[in-house]
Coordinates of C-alpha atoms in Angstrom, one line a residue:
Chain A
M907 CA 6.4 51.3 -27.6
K908 CA 6.7 48.1 -29.2
E909 CA 9.8 47.7 -27.4
Q910 CA 8.2 48.3 -24.2
Q911 CA 5.5 46.2 -25.3
Q912 CA 8.2 43.1 -25.5
R913 CA 10.1 43.9 -22.4
E914 CA 7.1 43.8 -20.4
E915 CA 6.2 40.3 -22.0
E916 CA 9.3 39.4 -21.2
E917 CA 9.2 40.1 -18.0
E918 CA 5.5 38.7 -17.3
E919 CA 7.2 35.2 -18.5
E920 CA 9.8 35.8 -16.9
I921 CA 7.4 36.1 -13.7
Q922 CA 5.9 32.9 -15.0
K923 CA 8.7 30.9 -14.8
N924 CA 9.5 31.7 -11.4
V925 CA 5.7 31.1 -10.1
L926 CA 5.4 27.0 -9.1
V927 CA 2.2 27.3 -8.1
E928 CA -1.2 29.3 -8.4
L929 CA -4.6 28.9 -7.6
K930 CA -7.2 30.9 -10.0
D931 CA -10.8 31.8 -9.0
V932 CA -10.7 28.1 -7.0
T933 CA -14.0 27.3 -4.8
K934 CA -15.1 24.2 -3.3
R935 CA -18.6 23.5 -1.7
F936 CA -19.8 20.7 0.7
G937 CA -23.1 21.2 -0.2
G938 CA -24.5 25.0 0.7
L939 CA -21.4 25.9 2.4
A940 CA -18.5 26.9 0.0
A941 CA -15.3 25.1 1.9
V942 CA -13.2 27.3 0.0
N943 CA -15.0 30.3 -1.5
A944 CA -12.9 31.5 -4.9
V945 CA -9.3 31.5 -3.4
S946 CA -6.5 32.7 -5.8
F947 CA -2.8 32.8 -4.9
S948 CA 0.4 32.3 -6.1
I949 CA 3.7 31.0 -5.0
A950 CA 7.4 31.3 -6.5
R951 CA 9.8 29.1 -6.3
G952 CA 11.6 29.0 -3.7
E953 CA 9.5 30.7 -0.9
R954 CA 8.1 29.7 2.2
V955 CA 4.8 30.4 3.1
G956 CA 2.6 30.1 6.1
L957 CA -1.6 29.1 6.0
I958 CA -3.4 30.4 8.7
G959 CA -6.6 30.9 10.4
P960 CA -9.4 29.5 12.2
N961 CA -10.5 25.9 12.6
G962 CA -13.1 25.2 9.7
A963 CA -11.6 28.1 7.4
G964 CA -10.7 25.4 4.6
K965 CA -6.6 25.0 4.8
T966 CA -6.7 21.5 5.0
T967 CA -9.8 21.7 2.2
L968 CA -7.1 23.6 0.1
F969 CA -4.6 21.3 0.3
N970 CA -6.7 18.8 -0.7
L971 CA -7.5 20.6 -3.7
I972 CA -4.0 21.1 -4.7
T973 CA -3.4 17.3 -3.8
G974 CA -6.1 15.8 -6.0
F975 CA -7.5 14.7 -2.9
A976 CA -10.5 16.6 -4.0
R977 CA -11.1 18.1 -7.0
P978 CA -12.5 21.9 -7.2
D979 CA -16.1 22.7 -8.2
S980 CA -15.1 26.1 -10.3
G981 CA -11.3 27.7 -10.6
A982 CA -8.2 25.6 -12.1
I983 CA -4.9 25.1 -10.1
F984 CA -1.5 25.4 -11.9
F985 CA 1.9 24.0 -11.4
E986 CA 4.7 24.6 -13.1
G987 CA 2.4 26.5 -16.0
R988 CA 0.3 22.6 -16.2
N989 CA -3.5 22.5 -15.1
I990 CA -3.7 20.1 -12.5
T991 CA -7.2 20.7 -11.6
K992 CA -8.6 17.5 -12.8
M993 CA -5.3 15.1 -12.0
S994 CA -5.3 12.3 -9.6
T995 CA -3.1 12.1 -5.7
S996 CA -0.3 9.7 -7.4
D997 CA -0.4 11.9 -10.8
V998 CA -0.1 15.5 -8.8
V999 CA 2.7 13.7 -6.5
N1000 CA 4.4 12.5 -9.9
L1001 CA 4.8 16.2 -10.6
G1002 CA 6.8 17.3 -8.0
I1003 CA 4.1 17.9 -5.2
A1004 CA 3.9 16.1 -1.8
R1005 CA 1.9 16.5 1.3
T1006 CA 2.1 15.4 5.0
F1007 CA -1.4 14.6 6.5
Q1008 CA -2.3 16.6 10.1
I1009 CA -3.6 12.8 11.7
V1010 CA -0.2 10.9 10.1
R1011 CA -0.8 8.1 7.9
P1012 CA 1.6 5.7 8.5
F1013 CA 1.8 2.2 7.4
T1014 CA 1.7 1.1 10.5
R1015 CA 2.5 -3.2 10.5
I1016 CA 5.2 -2.2 8.6
S1017 CA 8.8 -1.3 9.3
V1018 CA 9.4 2.4 9.0
Y1019 CA 12.8 1.7 6.2
E1020 CA 10.3 0.4 4.2
N1021 CA 7.5 2.7 4.8
V1022 CA 10.4 5.4 3.3
L1023 CA 11.2 3.1 0.5
I1024 CA 7.3 2.6 -0.6
P1025 CA 7.5 6.6 -2.0
S1026 CA 11.0 5.9 -3.3
L1027 CA 9.9 3.9 -5.2
S1028 CA 7.3 6.1 -7.1
P1029 CA 8.3 7.6 -11.2
N1030 CA 9.2 11.0 -9.4
A1031 CA 11.6 10.1 -6.9
R1032 CA 13.9 7.9 -9.8
R1033 CA 13.4 11.0 -12.3
A1034 CA 14.4 13.8 -9.8
S1035 CA 16.8 12.0 -8.6
G1036 CA 18.7 11.0 -11.7
G1037 CA 17.8 7.7 -11.4
K1038 CA 18.9 6.8 -7.2
A1039 CA 18.3 3.2 -6.7
P1040 CA 14.8 3.2 -4.5
D1041 CA 17.1 2.3 -1.3
E1042 CA 19.4 5.4 -1.6
I1043 CA 16.1 7.6 -1.2
A1044 CA 14.9 6.5 1.3
M1045 CA 18.1 6.4 3.7
G1046 CA 18.3 9.7 2.8
A1047 CA 15.2 10.4 3.6
L1048 CA 15.5 8.8 6.8
R1049 CA 19.0 10.7 7.7
L1050 CA 17.5 13.7 7.2
T1051 CA 14.5 13.1 9.5
D1052 CA 16.9 11.2 11.7
L1053 CA 15.4 7.9 12.3
I1054 CA 18.2 5.9 10.6
D1055 CA 18.0 4.4 14.6
K1056 CA 14.6 3.4 14.4
M1057 CA 14.5 2.0 10.6
K1058 CA 13.7 -1.4 11.4
F1059 CA 10.6 -0.6 13.8
K1060 CA 7.2 -1.1 12.9
A1061 CA 5.5 2.0 12.3
S1062 CA 3.1 0.9 15.4
E1063 CA 6.1 0.9 17.7
L1064 CA 7.1 4.8 17.3
T1065 CA 6.1 8.1 19.3
H1066 CA 4.0 10.6 17.9
G1067 CA 7.1 13.2 17.5
E1068 CA 8.6 10.0 15.8
L1069 CA 5.6 9.6 13.6
K1070 CA 5.8 13.5 12.6
R1071 CA 8.9 13.1 11.1
L1072 CA 8.2 9.7 9.7
E1073 CA 4.9 11.6 7.6
L1074 CA 8.1 14.3 6.7
A1075 CA 10.2 11.3 5.7
R1076 CA 7.5 9.7 3.5
A1077 CA 7.0 13.1 1.6
I1078 CA 10.5 14.0 1.0
A1079 CA 11.1 10.5 -0.3
T1080 CA 9.0 11.4 -3.6
K1081 CA 11.5 14.2 -4.1
P1082 CA 8.6 17.0 -4.1
R1083 CA 9.8 20.6 -5.7
L1084 CA 6.9 21.9 -3.6
L1085 CA 6.0 20.4 -0.5
L1086 CA 2.3 21.3 1.9
L1087 CA 3.0 20.5 5.4
D1088 CA -0.3 20.0 7.6
E1089 CA 0.1 21.1 11.1
P1090 CA 3.8 19.9 11.0
F1091 CA 4.5 21.3 14.6
G1092 CA 0.8 19.9 16.0
G1093 CA 1.1 17.7 19.4
L1094 CA 5.0 17.9 19.9
G1095 CA 7.1 18.1 23.1
S1096 CA 8.4 21.1 23.7
N1097 CA 11.8 19.5 23.3
E1098 CA 10.9 18.2 19.7
I1099 CA 10.1 21.8 18.4
G1100 CA 14.0 22.9 18.3
P1101 CA 15.2 19.8 16.1
A1102 CA 11.8 20.0 13.6
T1103 CA 12.1 23.4 13.3
D1104 CA 16.1 22.9 12.1
L1105 CA 14.7 20.1 9.9
I1106 CA 12.1 22.3 8.3
Q1107 CA 14.6 24.9 7.5
S1108 CA 17.2 22.6 5.8
L1109 CA 14.7 21.8 3.2
P1110 CA 15.0 24.7 1.1
S1111 CA 18.4 24.2 0.7
L1112 CA 17.1 20.7 -1.1
G1113 CA 15.2 22.9 -3.3
I1114 CA 11.6 22.4 -1.6
T1115 CA 8.9 25.3 -1.7
L1116 CA 7.0 25.2 1.6
L1117 CA 3.2 25.5 2.2
M1118 CA 2.8 25.1 5.9
I1119 CA -0.7 24.9 7.8
E1120 CA 0.1 26.2 11.6
H1121 CA -1.2 27.1 14.1
R1122 CA 1.8 27.9 16.7
M1123 CA 2.2 31.2 15.4
K1124 CA 5.8 31.2 17.2
E1125 CA 6.8 28.4 15.3
L1126 CA 5.6 29.6 12.0
M1127 CA 6.6 33.4 11.6
K1128 CA 10.0 31.4 12.5
N1129 CA 9.6 29.7 9.5
V1130 CA 7.9 31.0 6.8
G1131 CA 8.7 34.6 5.2
R1132 CA 5.1 35.2 3.8
I1133 CA 1.7 34.3 5.5
I1134 CA -2.0 34.1 3.7
A1135 CA -4.4 34.0 6.2
M1136 CA -8.6 32.5 5.6
D1137 CA -11.4 32.6 7.2
Q1138 CA -14.8 30.8 6.4
G1139 CA -13.4 29.9 2.9
S1140 CA -12.1 32.9 1.8
L1141 CA -8.5 34.8 2.1
I1142 CA -8.4 37.6 4.6
A1143 CA -4.9 38.6 4.4
S1144 CA -1.5 38.0 2.9
G1145 CA 2.0 39.5 4.1
T1146 CA 4.9 39.3 5.5
P1147 CA 4.2 37.8 9.2
E1148 CA 4.6 41.3 10.9
Q1149 CA 1.9 42.6 8.6
V1150 CA 0.0 39.8 8.7
V1151 CA -0.7 39.9 12.5
R1152 CA -1.8 43.2 12.8
N1153 CA -4.2 42.0 10.4
E1154 CA -8.1 43.4 11.8
R1155 CA -9.9 41.2 10.0
L1156 CA -8.1 38.2 11.1
I1157 CA -7.7 38.9 14.6
E1158 CA -11.1 39.7 14.7
A1159 CA -11.4 35.8 12.8
Y1160 CA -9.3 34.8 15.9
L1161 CA -11.6 35.6 18.5
G1162 CA -10.2 39.6 19.2
K1163 CA -6.9 37.5 20.5
R1164 CA -3.2 39.7 19.7
L1165 CA -1.7 36.6 17.4
D1166 CA 1.6 37.7 18.4
R1167 CA 1.1 36.6 21.7
V1168 CA -1.4 33.3 21.2
E1169 CA 0.7 30.4 22.1
Chain B
M476 CA 18.5 26.6 23.2
E477 CA 18.4 24.3 26.6
E478 CA 15.3 22.5 25.3
E479 CA 17.5 21.6 22.1
E480 CA 20.5 20.7 24.2
K481 CA 18.4 18.3 26.5
G482 CA 17.4 16.4 23.7
K483 CA 20.7 16.1 21.9
A484 CA 21.2 15.0 25.3
K485 CA 19.2 12.3 25.2
K486 CA 19.5 11.1 21.4
E487 CA 23.2 10.7 22.6
E488 CA 21.9 8.6 25.9
E489 CA 20.0 6.5 24.0
K490 CA 23.3 5.4 21.8
A491 CA 24.8 4.8 24.1
T492 CA 22.4 2.2 25.5
A493 CA 22.1 0.6 23.3
P494 CA 25.2 0.0 20.9
G495 CA 24.5 -3.1 20.0
Q496 CA 21.4 -2.1 17.6
N497 CA 23.3 1.0 16.3
R498 CA 26.0 -1.6 15.2
T499 CA 23.3 -3.7 12.9
F500 CA 21.2 -0.5 12.6
G501 CA 24.2 1.2 11.0
T502 CA 23.8 2.9 7.6
E503 CA 26.8 1.9 5.9
E504 CA 26.4 -1.9 6.7
R505 CA 22.1 -1.9 6.1
S506 CA 23.0 -0.1 3.0
A507 CA 25.6 -2.6 1.6
D508 CA 22.7 -5.4 3.2
V509 CA 20.1 -4.1 1.1
G510 CA 21.9 -2.6 -1.8
A511 CA 21.0 -4.9 -3.6
R512 CA 17.7 -3.6 -3.7
F513 CA 16.9 -2.3 -7.4
G514 CA 14.0 -1.8 -9.5
L515 CA 10.5 -3.2 -8.5
L516 CA 12.1 -7.1 -7.7
G517 CA 14.0 -6.0 -5.1
K518 CA 16.3 -8.6 -2.7
V519 CA 15.3 -11.8 -2.0
S520 CA 16.6 -13.7 0.8
F521 CA 15.9 -17.4 0.3
R522 CA 17.5 -17.7 4.2
T523 CA 13.9 -17.5 5.7
A524 CA 12.0 -20.3 6.9
R525 CA 9.9 -19.6 4.1
F526 CA 11.6 -20.8 1.9
Y527 CA 12.8 -24.1 3.6
L528 CA 8.7 -24.7 4.1
I529 CA 8.2 -24.1 0.7
G530 CA 11.5 -26.8 -0.3
V531 CA 9.8 -29.4 2.4
C532 CA 6.7 -29.6 0.4
V533 CA 8.2 -29.7 -2.5
I534 CA 10.6 -32.5 -1.4
M535 CA 7.2 -34.7 0.2
F536 CA 5.1 -34.5 -3.0
A537 CA 8.1 -35.4 -5.3
L538 CA 8.5 -38.4 -2.7
A539 CA 4.8 -39.2 -2.2
P540 CA 4.5 -41.8 -5.2
V541 CA 7.8 -43.8 -4.6
I542 CA 6.7 -44.3 -1.6
T543 CA 3.2 -44.9 -1.7
R544 CA 1.0 -45.8 -5.0
N545 CA -2.1 -45.6 -2.6
S546 CA -4.5 -43.6 -5.3
Y547 CA -6.4 -42.2 -1.8
Y548 CA -3.6 -40.1 -0.6
L549 CA -1.6 -39.4 -4.0
G550 CA -5.6 -37.9 -4.4
T551 CA -5.4 -36.1 -1.2
L552 CA -1.8 -34.4 -1.9
S553 CA -3.5 -33.5 -4.9
T554 CA -6.6 -32.0 -3.7
I555 CA -4.1 -30.0 -0.8
A556 CA -2.0 -28.5 -4.0
L557 CA -5.1 -27.6 -5.7
Y558 CA -6.3 -25.8 -2.7
G559 CA -2.8 -24.7 -1.5
V560 CA -2.6 -22.4 -4.9
L561 CA -6.0 -21.5 -4.8
A562 CA -5.7 -20.1 -0.9
M563 CA -1.8 -18.6 -2.3
S564 CA -4.2 -17.0 -5.1
W565 CA -6.7 -15.6 -2.5
D566 CA -3.8 -14.2 -0.3
I567 CA -1.6 -12.1 -2.7
L568 CA -4.9 -9.7 -3.4
S569 CA -6.5 -10.1 -0.3
G570 CA -3.8 -10.9 2.1
Y571 CA -1.8 -8.6 0.8
T572 CA -3.8 -5.7 -0.4
G573 CA -6.6 -6.1 1.9
Y574 CA -9.0 -6.2 -0.5
L575 CA -11.2 -9.2 0.8
N576 CA -12.2 -11.6 -2.8
F577 CA -15.0 -14.1 -1.1
G578 CA -15.7 -15.0 -4.8
I579 CA -12.5 -16.9 -5.8
A580 CA -14.6 -19.9 -7.5
F581 CA -15.0 -16.5 -10.0
S582 CA -11.4 -17.3 -11.6
F583 CA -11.4 -21.3 -10.7
G584 CA -14.4 -21.6 -12.4
V585 CA -13.2 -19.5 -15.7
G586 CA -9.6 -21.3 -15.3
G587 CA -11.8 -24.7 -15.6
Y588 CA -14.5 -23.8 -18.0
A589 CA -11.4 -22.2 -20.6
A590 CA -9.4 -25.7 -20.2
A591 CA -12.2 -27.5 -20.9
L592 CA -13.0 -25.9 -23.9
V593 CA -9.0 -26.3 -24.9
G594 CA -9.6 -29.9 -24.1
V595 CA -12.8 -30.3 -25.7
H596 CA -11.9 -28.1 -29.2
T597 CA -8.2 -28.5 -29.2
A598 CA -5.2 -30.9 -29.3
L599 CA -3.7 -29.1 -27.1
P600 CA -1.4 -30.3 -24.3
P601 CA -3.1 -30.2 -21.0
S602 CA -0.2 -28.4 -20.2
M603 CA -1.2 -25.3 -22.5
G604 CA -4.9 -26.1 -21.6
I605 CA -3.7 -25.4 -17.8
F606 CA -2.2 -22.2 -18.8
L607 CA -4.9 -21.0 -21.4
G608 CA -7.3 -21.5 -18.0
G609 CA -5.0 -19.2 -16.2
L610 CA -4.9 -16.6 -18.7
A611 CA -8.9 -16.4 -19.5
S612 CA -9.2 -16.2 -16.0
V613 CA -7.2 -13.1 -15.5
L614 CA -9.2 -11.7 -18.7
F615 CA -12.3 -12.3 -17.4
G616 CA -11.1 -11.0 -14.0
F617 CA -10.3 -7.8 -16.0
I618 CA -13.6 -7.1 -17.1
V619 CA -15.1 -7.9 -13.0
G620 CA -11.8 -6.7 -11.5
A621 CA -11.4 -3.2 -12.6
P622 CA -14.3 -1.6 -12.1
S623 CA -15.1 -3.4 -8.6
L624 CA -11.4 -2.7 -7.6
R625 CA -12.9 1.0 -7.1
L626 CA -15.0 0.1 -4.3
R627 CA -13.5 -0.5 -1.2
G628 CA -14.6 -2.2 2.0
H629 CA -18.1 -3.9 2.0
F630 CA -19.2 -3.0 -1.8
F631 CA -16.0 -4.5 -3.0
I632 CA -16.6 -7.9 -1.1
L633 CA -20.4 -7.5 -2.0
V634 CA -19.4 -7.7 -5.8
T635 CA -17.1 -10.9 -5.3
L636 CA -20.1 -12.1 -3.4
L637 CA -22.7 -12.0 -6.3
V638 CA -20.6 -12.3 -9.4
P639 CA -19.0 -16.1 -9.5
L640 CA -23.1 -16.5 -8.2
A641 CA -24.4 -14.7 -10.7
T642 CA -21.9 -16.9 -13.5
A643 CA -23.1 -20.0 -12.3
A644 CA -26.7 -19.5 -12.5
L645 CA -26.4 -18.0 -16.4
L646 CA -24.2 -21.1 -17.2
Q647 CA -27.0 -23.2 -15.4
V648 CA -29.0 -21.3 -18.0
L649 CA -27.1 -21.7 -20.7
L650 CA -26.4 -25.6 -20.4
V651 CA -30.6 -26.5 -19.4
D652 CA -30.3 -28.4 -22.5
G653 CA -26.9 -30.6 -21.9
S654 CA -24.1 -28.1 -23.6
I655 CA -24.5 -25.4 -24.9
F656 CA -20.2 -25.5 -25.1
G657 CA -20.0 -29.0 -25.6
V658 CA -18.1 -29.7 -22.4
N659 CA -19.0 -33.0 -21.0
Q660 CA -16.4 -35.5 -20.4
I661 CA -12.3 -35.1 -20.8
V662 CA -10.6 -38.4 -20.6
T663 CA -7.6 -38.1 -17.6
N664 CA -4.8 -40.3 -16.0
Q665 CA -4.6 -39.8 -12.8
A666 CA -1.0 -39.7 -12.5
Y667 CA -0.4 -37.1 -15.1
T668 CA -3.3 -35.1 -12.5
Y669 CA -0.8 -35.8 -9.2
E670 CA 2.5 -34.6 -11.1
A671 CA 0.3 -31.4 -12.6
S672 CA -0.9 -30.3 -9.7
V673 CA 2.2 -30.6 -7.8
A674 CA 3.7 -28.7 -11.0
V675 CA 1.4 -25.8 -10.4
F676 CA 1.7 -25.7 -7.4
A677 CA 5.9 -25.4 -7.1
L678 CA 5.3 -23.0 -9.7
T679 CA 2.5 -20.7 -7.6
G680 CA 4.5 -21.0 -4.4
V681 CA 7.8 -19.6 -5.6
V682 CA 6.5 -17.0 -8.3
L683 CA 4.3 -15.6 -5.8
Y684 CA 7.0 -15.7 -2.9
V685 CA 9.1 -13.9 -5.1
V686 CA 6.5 -11.3 -5.8
S687 CA 5.4 -10.8 -2.8
N688 CA 9.1 -10.1 -1.1
S689 CA 10.0 -8.1 -4.3
N690 CA 8.7 -4.0 -4.0
I691 CA 5.6 -5.0 -6.0
G692 CA 5.2 -6.9 -2.3
L693 CA 5.7 -4.3 -0.5
I694 CA 3.3 -1.8 -2.6
F695 CA 0.4 -4.5 -2.1
R696 CA 1.0 -3.7 1.8
A697 CA 1.2 -0.3 1.5
I698 CA -2.5 -0.6 0.0
R699 CA -3.7 -2.6 2.5
E700 CA -1.8 -0.5 5.9
N701 CA -3.5 3.3 4.2
E702 CA -4.6 3.2 0.8
I703 CA -4.4 7.2 1.0
A704 CA -1.1 7.1 2.1
A705 CA -0.2 5.0 -0.4
E706 CA -1.2 7.0 -3.3
A707 CA 0.0 10.6 -1.2
S708 CA 3.2 8.3 -1.9
G709 CA 2.9 8.6 -5.8
I710 CA 2.2 5.6 -6.1
H711 CA -0.9 4.8 -8.8
T712 CA -2.7 2.4 -6.6
G713 CA -5.3 1.4 -9.5
S714 CA -2.6 -0.1 -11.2
Y715 CA -1.4 -2.1 -8.6
K716 CA -4.7 -3.6 -7.5
I717 CA -5.4 -4.9 -10.9
L718 CA -1.9 -6.1 -11.1
A719 CA -2.4 -8.2 -7.6
F720 CA -6.0 -9.1 -9.2
S721 CA -4.5 -10.5 -12.4
I722 CA -1.8 -12.7 -10.5
S723 CA -4.6 -14.2 -7.6
G724 CA -7.2 -14.8 -11.2
F725 CA -4.0 -16.5 -13.0
F726 CA -3.2 -19.0 -10.4
A727 CA -6.9 -19.5 -9.5
G728 CA -7.6 -20.5 -13.1
M729 CA -4.9 -22.6 -13.3
A730 CA -6.3 -24.3 -10.8
G731 CA -9.6 -24.0 -12.2
A732 CA -7.8 -26.1 -15.0
L733 CA -6.4 -28.5 -13.1
Y734 CA -9.3 -29.7 -11.8
V735 CA -11.4 -30.0 -14.8
Y736 CA -8.7 -32.5 -15.8
A737 CA -8.4 -34.1 -12.6
N738 CA -12.0 -34.7 -12.9
G739 CA -13.0 -34.4 -16.8
V740 CA -15.9 -32.3 -16.5
A741 CA -16.6 -29.1 -15.8
S742 CA -19.6 -27.9 -14.2
P743 CA -21.1 -24.7 -12.5
T744 CA -20.7 -25.9 -8.9
M745 CA -17.3 -24.6 -9.6
F746 CA -18.5 -21.0 -9.0
G747 CA -19.9 -22.1 -5.9
I748 CA -19.5 -20.7 -2.5
L749 CA -18.2 -24.0 -1.5
L750 CA -14.9 -23.5 -3.6
S751 CA -14.6 -20.2 -2.9
A752 CA -14.8 -20.4 1.5
P753 CA -11.9 -23.2 1.6
P754 CA -9.2 -20.7 0.6
V755 CA -10.4 -18.3 2.3
F756 CA -9.8 -20.0 5.4
M757 CA -7.0 -21.8 4.7
A758 CA -5.3 -18.1 4.3
A759 CA -6.8 -17.0 7.6
L760 CA -5.4 -20.6 9.8
G761 CA -2.4 -20.4 7.6
G762 CA -1.7 -16.7 8.5
M763 CA -3.0 -13.8 5.7
G764 CA -0.6 -11.8 4.0
T765 CA 2.0 -14.6 3.9
I766 CA 2.6 -16.6 1.2
A767 CA 3.4 -19.4 3.8
G768 CA 0.5 -19.6 5.5
P769 CA -2.1 -20.4 2.8
I770 CA 0.5 -23.4 2.1
L771 CA 0.2 -24.7 5.7
G772 CA -3.6 -23.9 6.2
A773 CA -4.7 -25.7 3.2
F774 CA -2.0 -29.3 4.4
L775 CA -3.8 -28.5 8.1
L776 CA -7.7 -28.3 6.9
E777 CA -7.7 -30.3 3.7
G778 CA -5.4 -32.4 5.1
S779 CA -7.1 -33.1 8.8
L780 CA -10.5 -33.4 6.7
D781 CA -9.1 -35.5 4.4
F782 CA -7.8 -37.7 7.1
F783 CA -11.1 -37.2 9.5
R784 CA -13.3 -38.0 6.1
I785 CA -12.3 -42.0 6.5
N786 CA -13.3 -42.4 10.4
I787 CA -16.5 -40.0 10.6
I788 CA -19.1 -39.1 9.0
S789 CA -18.4 -36.4 5.8
D790 CA -20.7 -34.0 6.9
A791 CA -18.7 -33.2 9.5
R792 CA -16.2 -31.7 7.9
L793 CA -17.4 -28.1 8.1
L794 CA -18.0 -28.3 11.3
I795 CA -14.0 -29.2 12.3
A796 CA -12.9 -26.4 9.7
A797 CA -15.4 -24.3 12.0
V798 CA -14.1 -25.5 15.0
L799 CA -10.4 -25.7 14.0
L800 CA -10.2 -22.0 12.4
F801 CA -12.3 -20.6 15.6
V802 CA -9.9 -22.2 18.2
V803 CA -6.5 -20.8 15.7
L804 CA -8.0 -17.3 15.1
L805 CA -9.3 -16.6 18.9
F806 CA -5.4 -17.5 20.2
F807 CA -3.5 -15.9 17.2
P808 CA -5.3 -13.7 15.4
E809 CA -2.6 -13.5 12.4
G810 CA -3.1 -16.8 12.0
I811 CA -0.2 -19.5 12.6
W812 CA 2.4 -19.0 10.6
G813 CA 2.0 -14.7 11.6
A814 CA 2.0 -16.1 14.9
V815 CA 5.7 -18.0 14.5
S816 CA 7.5 -15.2 12.5
S817 CA 6.4 -12.8 14.9
W818 CA 7.3 -14.8 17.9
G819 CA 10.7 -14.9 15.9
Q820 CA 11.2 -11.4 14.9
R821 CA 10.6 -10.9 18.4
R822 CA 13.2 -13.0 19.2
R823 CA 15.9 -11.6 17.3
R824 CA 15.5 -8.2 18.1
H825 CA 15.6 -9.7 22.1
K826 CA 18.5 -11.4 20.7
K827 CA 20.4 -7.9 19.6
S828 CA 18.7 -5.5 21.7

């Protein structure tokens, strides 16, 4: 009896060790509206998770809560067992969580190289890379995102697709273990989708766990192993991509369209 | 698949059409070039026009007393140096981080009063007085700046406008019966003041040049360009804003101390808008977010104003300044130095490709 209990505890511990990020009953209200309503889920180390839902479902708000841009009204967020609910953004980033923004936020009037050098100067980049020089970290991120040719250009001179890659390079240069991507395929041309998919699929090999908001279901299903769906602030479905696209509530939320036919 | 191939072909095409660009931007060479970038004080390239400009200024200041002993011209040069220090200090905060400070007179006044107290109550040499003036300014700047840097945009500007005015009003109340600090006259020697102002000017120029070209300067610019993205890059923007504010306050405080040693008196007028405004004009005229710009602005504005003071009524000074600023910013919104350096950048890139 005692042995079994101990084994259970050990198993529990094992699962806990494997959990990278965990949300417990997280709620955020704007005025009377609950943008995020009692959301709980966890993501294990090495997972690739998609986050979907119609506009206004609370997906970006959820990202803001995890990365310290907003504070939940109630509930708690844990990263590697540590409570990060009330931490500031830069502190969260320096624990190993990076994000991209749906609307790109480059440092407009400085060079692409310097854009990526800035996150390389963060304490986490230094620590997680084993004390590499910021320059090396920046060059690594530029190489990965195929921006070496553009590194002397100002960010204001880049195309939208390049800015999307710069956004990703900036996040990668902070050396995260958890990366939150807000519509990485948003606004990309058809010839840019392929390279972007390759890039995103190369991230797990760098030890990066992914949580990704994306409306393009075709691309999302190629890139994730699990999908979480939200509607009006609440979680409504979770499972493999194949399970989730057949979920009744989700189909309803998306105005009755069958998700595997949504482009 | 087809799309992917198209993308690759396009990339290869780009590479083929720009071989020169590829060579210059090649990974190996670039890494070697910036390999020296280490820690927060990054690589400083001395082979730039900015360095020469500072060099020319220093030589000019050094030779002036040899060429002329006319105290009027030396006085003008001291004033230029003083305003140059103020304009550069203003710029390292406002030009670099984008937090517009319309009350640099606060740092100037605090530094001045601290130096006056040191001069009256201690036997310390003026150089120590100037240094302590800078330190006092950092201290008081921190008390005011730490909370106000949490405000953004217009609200920060409002605070910077109000704080020096409130301080001046407070001092006027305290000074009704003469002087509670006992600060009235400090006897100074004009030649010493000239050399001191040039020394402080040179020190400010060199230190701010190094800081602005280091990774700290890069982070300041990142805050200006997009504070949210800087924070999302793991940069604790609050600390860097306070750092910029402190550096700015230190040198502005030294300028205030210099002013007190030059004029022999510290008064509430040191907190006035007439001291806060010229550094802003000078930096905007020369080019915000550069170190050479404010120096150039100080020379142009203060130099031309002092020249015109001989010929035209003194009330025309501000009018001339306003017209000059208006004309320059209309055609070169980046200021004179900003226009020159972006023209140089365009030309360099044009040559390479």
